[in-house]
Amino acid sequence: MHLEEQGQSWSQLVVAGSGEGARPAALEQAVNEGIRHHGLPPSTRAAINQAFGFRLQSDIKRVRLMPDLQEHKDLLKDLPEELGQEYHSRLNRFLVHLEEQGQSWSQLVPAGSGAGARPTALEQAVSEGIRHHGLQTSTRAAINQAFGFRLQGERVRLAPDLQEHKDLLKDLPEELTQVYRSCVNRFLVHLEEQGQSWSQLVPTGSGAGARPAALEQAVNEGIRHHGLQTNTRAAINRAFGFDLQSEAEMRG
């Protein structure tokens, strides 16, 4: 199920003839990614090993406490002495995170960036790390203080910007509860953050009882991967008379 959601298949990941004791690299990576980023149970690896006789290994055999790249070690060594231990720790963790993502500081920070600089690629990497990879929110402040940068947090969007979305909110049924109204509002903001719009997902003329497939998928994705409330689906169904279903309902 997870592989299909990622647009993959078993035969793409497992070389034909892989038998007892094999360790297919692409499969191992897909399992580790699924456990780390997509909510698969950690026991998935053991289950596959037992079922097929494979020897898939975890990618966290060694918990990375320090960066490996020399440029990152040098950065840590040259941090200002007055930087507190907490900020020191945040920077260390961020550099380890960059290496886990296959990136390095010098790729993100143009040579000569000094006090007052705001390197775009670095700002994006920090925001992504905080939002999706569990970095502490104080990582940004730590980097700013250590290097004199002016990295900014992502603007917290409280309402949608697109006129069609503003109109949708304005025309919601009066009897819709405040909680559901808030869920619809947050969903429209989420769509804009994903570069999408309601009209792309909902065919013109969709009325009571409709179940627009692209909208249903966007709602399920948003709930599963982007922190939308689980009652977002119910809110949209109530507001527009749709019949969107959860993934569990579809499987059932």
PDB file of C-alpha atoms in Angstrom, residues 2 9 24 42 45 50-52 64 69 74 77 102 108 126 142 154 159 169 171 175 182 193 195-196 206 208 213 220:
ATOM      1  CA  HIS A   2       2.739   2.490   1.011  1.00  0.00           C
ATOM      2  CA  SER A   9       6.371  -1.338  -6.809  1.00  0.00           C
ATOM      3  CA  PRO A  24      18.336  -5.188  -1.851  1.00  0.00           C
ATOM      4  CA  PRO A  42       9.618   0.138  12.897  1.00  0.00           C
ATOM      5  CA  ARG A  45      11.858  -4.150   8.421  1.00  0.00           C
ATOM      6  CA  GLN A  50      11.436 -12.760   8.245  1.00  0.00           C
ATOM      7  CA  ALA A  51       9.062 -13.204   5.315  1.00  0.00           C
ATOM      8  CA  PHE A  52      11.705 -13.183   2.553  1.00  0.00           C
ATOM      9  CA  ARG A  64      24.934  10.722  14.435  1.00  0.00           C
ATOM     10  CA  LEU A  69      32.401  16.736   6.983  1.00  0.00           C
ATOM     11  CA  ASP A  74      35.651  23.590  11.382  1.00  0.00           C
ATOM     12  CA  LYS A  77      35.294  24.801  16.201  1.00  0.00           C
ATOM     13  CA  GLY A 102      23.151  15.129   1.455  1.00  0.00           C
ATOM     14  CA  LEU A 108      23.703  26.893   1.121  1.00  0.00           C
ATOM     15  CA  VAL A 126      16.262  25.677   8.320  1.00  0.00           C
ATOM     16  CA  ALA A 142      21.051  29.925  17.070  1.00  0.00           C
ATOM     17  CA  GLU A 154       7.937  31.301   7.579  1.00  0.00           C
ATOM     18  CA  ALA A 159      -6.220  33.274   5.942  1.00  0.00           C
ATOM     19  CA  LEU A 169     -15.135  31.267   2.864  1.00  0.00           C
ATOM     20  CA  ASP A 171     -20.196  31.906   1.018  1.00  0.00           C
ATOM     21  CA  GLU A 175     -25.111  27.221  10.159  1.00  0.00           C
ATOM     22  CA  SER A 182     -11.796  27.105  10.838  1.00  0.00           C
ATOM     23  CA  GLU A 193       1.094  26.574   0.503  1.00  0.00           C
ATOM     24  CA  GLY A 195       0.685  25.726  -4.899  1.00  0.00           C
ATOM     25  CA  GLN A 196      -2.850  24.452  -5.488  1.00  0.00           C
ATOM     26  CA  SER A 206     -19.820  19.578  -8.228  1.00  0.00           C
ATOM     27  CA  ALA A 208     -24.377  17.614  -3.055  1.00  0.00           C
ATOM     28  CA  ALA A 213     -11.188  12.518  -6.444  1.00  0.00           C
ATOM     29  CA  ASN A 220      -6.150  12.751   2.926  1.00  0.00           C
TER      30      ASN A 220
END
